[in-house]
mmCIF file of C-alpha atoms in Angstrom:
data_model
loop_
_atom_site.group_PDB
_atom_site.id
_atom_site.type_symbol
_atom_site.label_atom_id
_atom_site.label_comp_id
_atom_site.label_asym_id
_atom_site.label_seq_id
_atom_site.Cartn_x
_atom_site.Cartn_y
_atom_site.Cartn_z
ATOM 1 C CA UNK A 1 47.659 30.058 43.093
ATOM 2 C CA UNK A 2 50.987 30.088 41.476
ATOM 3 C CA UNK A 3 51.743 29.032 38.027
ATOM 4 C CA UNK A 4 52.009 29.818 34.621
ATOM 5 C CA UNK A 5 49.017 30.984 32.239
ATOM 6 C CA UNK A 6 48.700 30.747 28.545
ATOM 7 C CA UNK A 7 46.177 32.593 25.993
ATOM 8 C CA UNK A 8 44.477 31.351 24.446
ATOM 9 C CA UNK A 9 44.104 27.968 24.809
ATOM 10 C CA UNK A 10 43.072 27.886 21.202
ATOM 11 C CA UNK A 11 44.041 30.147 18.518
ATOM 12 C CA UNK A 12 42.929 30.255 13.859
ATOM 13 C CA UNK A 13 45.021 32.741 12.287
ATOM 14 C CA UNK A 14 45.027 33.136 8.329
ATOM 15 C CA UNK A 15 48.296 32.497 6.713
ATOM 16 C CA UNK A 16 50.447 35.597 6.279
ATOM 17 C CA UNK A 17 49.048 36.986 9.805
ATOM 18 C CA UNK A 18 51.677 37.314 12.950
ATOM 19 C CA UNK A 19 50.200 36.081 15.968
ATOM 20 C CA UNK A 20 51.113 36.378 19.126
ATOM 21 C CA UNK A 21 51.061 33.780 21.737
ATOM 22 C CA UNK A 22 51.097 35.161 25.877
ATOM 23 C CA UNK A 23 52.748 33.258 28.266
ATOM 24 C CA UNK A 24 52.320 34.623 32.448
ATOM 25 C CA UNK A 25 54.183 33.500 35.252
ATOM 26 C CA UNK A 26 53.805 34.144 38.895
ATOM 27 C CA UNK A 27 56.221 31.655 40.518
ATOM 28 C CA UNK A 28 59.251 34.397 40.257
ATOM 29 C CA UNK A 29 61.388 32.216 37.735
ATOM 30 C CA UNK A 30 63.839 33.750 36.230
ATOM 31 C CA UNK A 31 63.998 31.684 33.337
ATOM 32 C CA UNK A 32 61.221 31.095 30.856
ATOM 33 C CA UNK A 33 60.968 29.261 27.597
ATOM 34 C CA UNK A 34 58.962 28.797 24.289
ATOM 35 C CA UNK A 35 58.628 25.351 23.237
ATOM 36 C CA UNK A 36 56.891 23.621 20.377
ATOM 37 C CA UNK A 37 55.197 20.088 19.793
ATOM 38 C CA UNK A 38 54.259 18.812 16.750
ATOM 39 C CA UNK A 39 51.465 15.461 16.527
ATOM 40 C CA UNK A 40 53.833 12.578 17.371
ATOM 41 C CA UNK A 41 56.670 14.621 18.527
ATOM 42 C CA UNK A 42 58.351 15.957 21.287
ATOM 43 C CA UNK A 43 58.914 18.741 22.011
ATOM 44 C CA UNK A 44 61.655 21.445 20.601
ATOM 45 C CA UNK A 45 63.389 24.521 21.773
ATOM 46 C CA UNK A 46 62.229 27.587 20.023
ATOM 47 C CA UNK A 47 63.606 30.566 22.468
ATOM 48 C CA UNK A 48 64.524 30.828 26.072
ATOM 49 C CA UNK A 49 65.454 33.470 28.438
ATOM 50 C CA UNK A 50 67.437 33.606 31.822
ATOM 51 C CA UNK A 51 66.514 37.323 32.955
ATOM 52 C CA UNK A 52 64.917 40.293 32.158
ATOM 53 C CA UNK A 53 65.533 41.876 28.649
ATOM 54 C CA UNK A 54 67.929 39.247 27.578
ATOM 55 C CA UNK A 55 67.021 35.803 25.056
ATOM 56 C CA UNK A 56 68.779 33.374 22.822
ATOM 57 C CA UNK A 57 67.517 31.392 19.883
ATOM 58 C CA UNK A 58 66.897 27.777 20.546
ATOM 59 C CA UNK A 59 66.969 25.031 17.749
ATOM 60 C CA UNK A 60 64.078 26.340 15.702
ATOM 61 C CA UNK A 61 64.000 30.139 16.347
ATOM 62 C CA UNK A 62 63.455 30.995 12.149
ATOM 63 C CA UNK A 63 59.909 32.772 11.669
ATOM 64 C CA UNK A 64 59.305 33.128 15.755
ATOM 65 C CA UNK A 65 60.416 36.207 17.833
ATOM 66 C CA UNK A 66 60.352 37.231 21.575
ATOM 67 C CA UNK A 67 60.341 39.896 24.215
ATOM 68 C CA UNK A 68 60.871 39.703 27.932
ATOM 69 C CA UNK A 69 60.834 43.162 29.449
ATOM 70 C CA UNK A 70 58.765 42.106 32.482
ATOM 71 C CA UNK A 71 60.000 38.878 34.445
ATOM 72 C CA UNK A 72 56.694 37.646 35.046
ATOM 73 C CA UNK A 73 56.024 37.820 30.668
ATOM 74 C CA UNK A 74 57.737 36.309 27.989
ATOM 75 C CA UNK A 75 55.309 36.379 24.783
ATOM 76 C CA UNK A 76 55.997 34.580 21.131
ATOM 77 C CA UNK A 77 55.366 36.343 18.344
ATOM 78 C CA UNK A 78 54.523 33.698 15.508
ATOM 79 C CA UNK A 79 55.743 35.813 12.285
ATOM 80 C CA UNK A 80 54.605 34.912 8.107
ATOM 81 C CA UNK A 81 58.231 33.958 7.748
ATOM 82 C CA UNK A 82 57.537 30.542 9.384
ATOM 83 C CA UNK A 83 56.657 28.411 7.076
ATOM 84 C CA UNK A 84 55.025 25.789 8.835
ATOM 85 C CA UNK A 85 53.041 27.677 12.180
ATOM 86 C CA UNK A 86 50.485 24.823 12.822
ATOM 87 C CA UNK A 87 51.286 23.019 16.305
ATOM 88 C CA UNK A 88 50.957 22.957 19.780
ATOM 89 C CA UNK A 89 52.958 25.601 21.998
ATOM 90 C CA UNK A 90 54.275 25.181 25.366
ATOM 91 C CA UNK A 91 55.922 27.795 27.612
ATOM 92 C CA UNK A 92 57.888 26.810 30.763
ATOM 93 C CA UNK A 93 59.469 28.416 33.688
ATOM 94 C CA UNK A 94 62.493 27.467 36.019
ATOM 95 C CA UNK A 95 64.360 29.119 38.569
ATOM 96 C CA UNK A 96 67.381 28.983 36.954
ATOM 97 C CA UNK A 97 68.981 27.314 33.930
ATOM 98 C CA UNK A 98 69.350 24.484 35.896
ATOM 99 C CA UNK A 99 65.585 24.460 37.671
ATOM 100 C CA UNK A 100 62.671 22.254 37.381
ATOM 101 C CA UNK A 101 60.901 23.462 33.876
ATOM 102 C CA UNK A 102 57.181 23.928 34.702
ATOM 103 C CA UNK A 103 54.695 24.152 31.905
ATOM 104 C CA UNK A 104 51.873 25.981 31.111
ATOM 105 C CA UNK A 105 48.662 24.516 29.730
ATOM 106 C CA UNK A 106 49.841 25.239 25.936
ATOM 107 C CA UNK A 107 48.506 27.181 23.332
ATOM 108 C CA UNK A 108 46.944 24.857 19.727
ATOM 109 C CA UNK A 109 47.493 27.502 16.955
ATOM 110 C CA UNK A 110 46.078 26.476 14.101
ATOM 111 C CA UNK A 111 47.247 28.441 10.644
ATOM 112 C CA UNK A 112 44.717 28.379 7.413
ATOM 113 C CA UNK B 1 75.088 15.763 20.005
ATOM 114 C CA UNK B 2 72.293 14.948 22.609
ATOM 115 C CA UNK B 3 70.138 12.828 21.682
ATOM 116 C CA UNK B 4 66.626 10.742 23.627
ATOM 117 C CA UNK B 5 65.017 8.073 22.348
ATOM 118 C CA UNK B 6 61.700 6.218 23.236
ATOM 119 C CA UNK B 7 61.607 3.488 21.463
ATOM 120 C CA UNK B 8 58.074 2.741 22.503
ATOM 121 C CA UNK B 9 55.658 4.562 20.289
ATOM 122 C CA UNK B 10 52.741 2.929 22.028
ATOM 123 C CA UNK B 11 51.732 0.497 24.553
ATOM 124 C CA UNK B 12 48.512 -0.566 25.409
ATOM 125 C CA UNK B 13 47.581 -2.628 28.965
ATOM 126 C CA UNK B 14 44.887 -3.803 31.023
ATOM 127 C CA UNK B 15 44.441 -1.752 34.212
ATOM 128 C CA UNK B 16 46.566 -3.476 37.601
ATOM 129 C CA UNK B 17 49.220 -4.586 35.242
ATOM 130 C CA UNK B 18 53.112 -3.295 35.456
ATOM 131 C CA UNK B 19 54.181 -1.565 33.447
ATOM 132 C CA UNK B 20 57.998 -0.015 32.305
ATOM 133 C CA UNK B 21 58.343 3.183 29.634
ATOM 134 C CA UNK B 22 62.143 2.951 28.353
ATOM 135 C CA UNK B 23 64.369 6.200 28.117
ATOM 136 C CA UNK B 24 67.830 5.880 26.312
ATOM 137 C CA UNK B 25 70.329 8.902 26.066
ATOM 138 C CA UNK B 26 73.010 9.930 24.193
ATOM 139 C CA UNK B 27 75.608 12.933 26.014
ATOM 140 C CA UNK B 28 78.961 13.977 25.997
ATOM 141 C CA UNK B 29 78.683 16.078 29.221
ATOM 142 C CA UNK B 30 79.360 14.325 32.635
ATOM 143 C CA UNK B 31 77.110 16.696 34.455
ATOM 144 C CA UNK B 32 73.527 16.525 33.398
ATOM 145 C CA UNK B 33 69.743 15.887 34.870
ATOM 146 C CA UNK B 34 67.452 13.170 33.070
ATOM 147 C CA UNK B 35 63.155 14.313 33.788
ATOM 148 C CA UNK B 36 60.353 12.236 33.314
ATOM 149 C CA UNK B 37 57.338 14.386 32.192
ATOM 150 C CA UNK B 38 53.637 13.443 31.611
ATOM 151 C CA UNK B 39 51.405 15.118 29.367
ATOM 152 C CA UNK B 40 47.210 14.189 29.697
ATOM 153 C CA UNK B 41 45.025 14.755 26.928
ATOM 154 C CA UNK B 42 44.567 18.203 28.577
ATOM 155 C CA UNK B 43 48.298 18.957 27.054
ATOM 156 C CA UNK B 44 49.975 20.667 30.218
ATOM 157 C CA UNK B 45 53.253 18.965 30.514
ATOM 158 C CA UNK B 46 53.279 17.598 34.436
ATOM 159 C CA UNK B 47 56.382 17.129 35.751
ATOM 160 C CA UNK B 48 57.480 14.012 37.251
ATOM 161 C CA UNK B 49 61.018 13.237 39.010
ATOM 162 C CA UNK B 50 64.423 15.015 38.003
ATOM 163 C CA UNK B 51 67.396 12.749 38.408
ATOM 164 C CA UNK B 52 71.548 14.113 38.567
ATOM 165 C CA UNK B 53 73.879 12.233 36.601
ATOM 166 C CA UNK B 54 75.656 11.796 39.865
ATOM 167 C CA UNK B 55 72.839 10.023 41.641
ATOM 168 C CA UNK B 56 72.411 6.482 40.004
ATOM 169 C CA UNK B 57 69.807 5.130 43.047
ATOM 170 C CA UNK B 58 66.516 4.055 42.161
ATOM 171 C CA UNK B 59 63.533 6.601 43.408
ATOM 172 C CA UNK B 60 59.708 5.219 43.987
ATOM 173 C CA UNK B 61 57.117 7.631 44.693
ATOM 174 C CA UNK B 62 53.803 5.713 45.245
ATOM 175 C CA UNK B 63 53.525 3.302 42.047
ATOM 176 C CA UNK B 64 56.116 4.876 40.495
ATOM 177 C CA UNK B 65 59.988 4.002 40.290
ATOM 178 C CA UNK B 66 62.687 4.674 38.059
ATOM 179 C CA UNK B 67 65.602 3.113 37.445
ATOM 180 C CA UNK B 68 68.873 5.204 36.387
ATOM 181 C CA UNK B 69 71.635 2.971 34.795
ATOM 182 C CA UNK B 70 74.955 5.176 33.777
ATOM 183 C CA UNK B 71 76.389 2.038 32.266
ATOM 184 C CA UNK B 72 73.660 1.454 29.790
ATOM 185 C CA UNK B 73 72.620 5.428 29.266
ATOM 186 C CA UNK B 74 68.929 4.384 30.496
ATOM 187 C CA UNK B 75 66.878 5.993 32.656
ATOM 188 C CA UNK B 76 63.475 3.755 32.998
ATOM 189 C CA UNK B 77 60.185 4.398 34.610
ATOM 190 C CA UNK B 78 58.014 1.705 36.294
ATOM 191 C CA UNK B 79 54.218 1.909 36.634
ATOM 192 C CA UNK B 80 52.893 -0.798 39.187
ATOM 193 C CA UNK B 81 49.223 -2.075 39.435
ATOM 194 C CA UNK B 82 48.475 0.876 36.438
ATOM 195 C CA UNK B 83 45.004 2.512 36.476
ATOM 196 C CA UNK B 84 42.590 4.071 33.934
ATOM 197 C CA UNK B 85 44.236 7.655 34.874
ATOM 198 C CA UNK B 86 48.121 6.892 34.292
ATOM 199 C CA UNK B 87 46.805 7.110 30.313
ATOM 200 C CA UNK B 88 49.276 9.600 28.773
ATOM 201 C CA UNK B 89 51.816 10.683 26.675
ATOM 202 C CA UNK B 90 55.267 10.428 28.927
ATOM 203 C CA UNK B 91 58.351 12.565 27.977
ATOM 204 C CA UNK B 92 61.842 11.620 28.750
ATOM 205 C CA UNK B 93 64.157 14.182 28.707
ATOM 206 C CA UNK B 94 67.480 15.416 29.085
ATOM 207 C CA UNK B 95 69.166 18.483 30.260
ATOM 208 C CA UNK B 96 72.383 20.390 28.539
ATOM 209 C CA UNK B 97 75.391 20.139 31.142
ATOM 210 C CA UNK B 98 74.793 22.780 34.088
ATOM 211 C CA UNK B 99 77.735 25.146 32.374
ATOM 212 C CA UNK B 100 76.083 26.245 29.602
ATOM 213 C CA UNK B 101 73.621 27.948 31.305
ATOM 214 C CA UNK B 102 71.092 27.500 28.648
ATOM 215 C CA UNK B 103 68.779 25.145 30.783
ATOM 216 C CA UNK B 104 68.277 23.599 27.274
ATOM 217 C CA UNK B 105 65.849 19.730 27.649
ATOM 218 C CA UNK B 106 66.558 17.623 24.947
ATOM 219 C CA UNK B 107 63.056 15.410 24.483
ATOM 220 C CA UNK B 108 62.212 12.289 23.366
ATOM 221 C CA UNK B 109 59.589 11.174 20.991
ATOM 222 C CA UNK B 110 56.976 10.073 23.942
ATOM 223 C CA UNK B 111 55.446 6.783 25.052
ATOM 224 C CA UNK B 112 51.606 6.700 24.530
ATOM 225 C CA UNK B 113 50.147 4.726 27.406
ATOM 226 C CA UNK B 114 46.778 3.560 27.173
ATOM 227 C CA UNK B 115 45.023 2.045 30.233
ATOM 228 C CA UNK B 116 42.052 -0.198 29.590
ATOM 229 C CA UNK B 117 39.792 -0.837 32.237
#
């Protein structure tokens, strides 16, 4: 089946650890992204990436960071710098920029 | 800037009724796509219909319709005869214009939709 996999679903992490978050797709999209949601909230932009070995910041990249030397992977790194890591994160896939965004089924990280 | 807003935090009905989620944006481009998403207490994000700013005809898919509106920046969606599993948090969203290659979506807040039997 094609779609896009997140681990794990749930995820405790003391304060001043980095974490990172896995996001897998197998529906060939070029494009992937890293989104956030916070209770009551929609949901915001942290990275995103067109192709391979190439990302931009989104509009709350500060204390996250990203890879993407495989097409099919585009992991978050959740660093100590951000100051508030608690909430619910959402990777999607598209063809292109201007695709369908598909979502995976999120990851709840949960900082102590 | 961009901006989507749901104005409806919540609404609550009684299974079989109608019922409309309102989307209103805010955009400077001329070229953009407006999405309807829903997200079950699961969390995945399920997408729903994708509409071009050029295309302003209404879509129904089943009990679902939306209705696009240019002149009032809304972009509505219609549940008819609801049911128990339409409960959800929907997302209205809004794309960055198709040049900036960013494939950016602008969210709104959500509507919470709770079905009673």
């Amino acid at each position: 089946d094609g779609g896009i996999t997140q681990s794990p679903k749930y995820l405790f992490r003391k304060e001043g650890q980095n974490v990172t978050l896995s996001c897998e797709q197998n529906l060939n999209h070029d494009a992937m992204y890293w989104y956030r949601q916070d209770p009551g909230q929609g949901l915001r932009l942290i990275y995103y990436s067109q192709i391979v070995n190439d990302f931009q910041k989104g509009d709350i990249a500060e204390g996250y960071s990203v890879s993407r030397e495989k097409k099919e992977s585009f992991p978050l790194t959740v660093t100590s710098a951000q100051k508030n890591p608690t909430a619910f994160y959402l990777c999607a896939s598209s063809i292109g920029s201007t695709g369908v965004q598909y979502f995976g089924p999120g990851t709840r990280l949960t900082v102590t | 800037a961009q901006k989507v807003t749901q104005a409806q935090t919540e609404i609550s009905v009684v299974e079989k009724e109608d019922v409309t989620l309102d989307c209103v944006y805010e955009t400077r481009d001329t070229t953009y796509y407006l999405f309807w998403y829903k997200q079950p207490p699961s969390g995945e994000l399920v997408f729903l219909i994708r509409r071009n700013s050029f295309d302003e005809q209404n879509e129904i898919s089943g009990r679902y319709s939306w209705n696009f509106q240019k002149s009032t920046s809304s972009f509505n969606f219609t549940i008819t005869a609801s049911q128990v599993v339409d409960s959800a948090v929907y997302f209205c969203a809004l794309s960055e214009a198709p040049s900036s290659n960013t494939g950016k979506l602008i969210f709104g807040q959500g509507t919470t939709l709770q079905v009673k039997p």
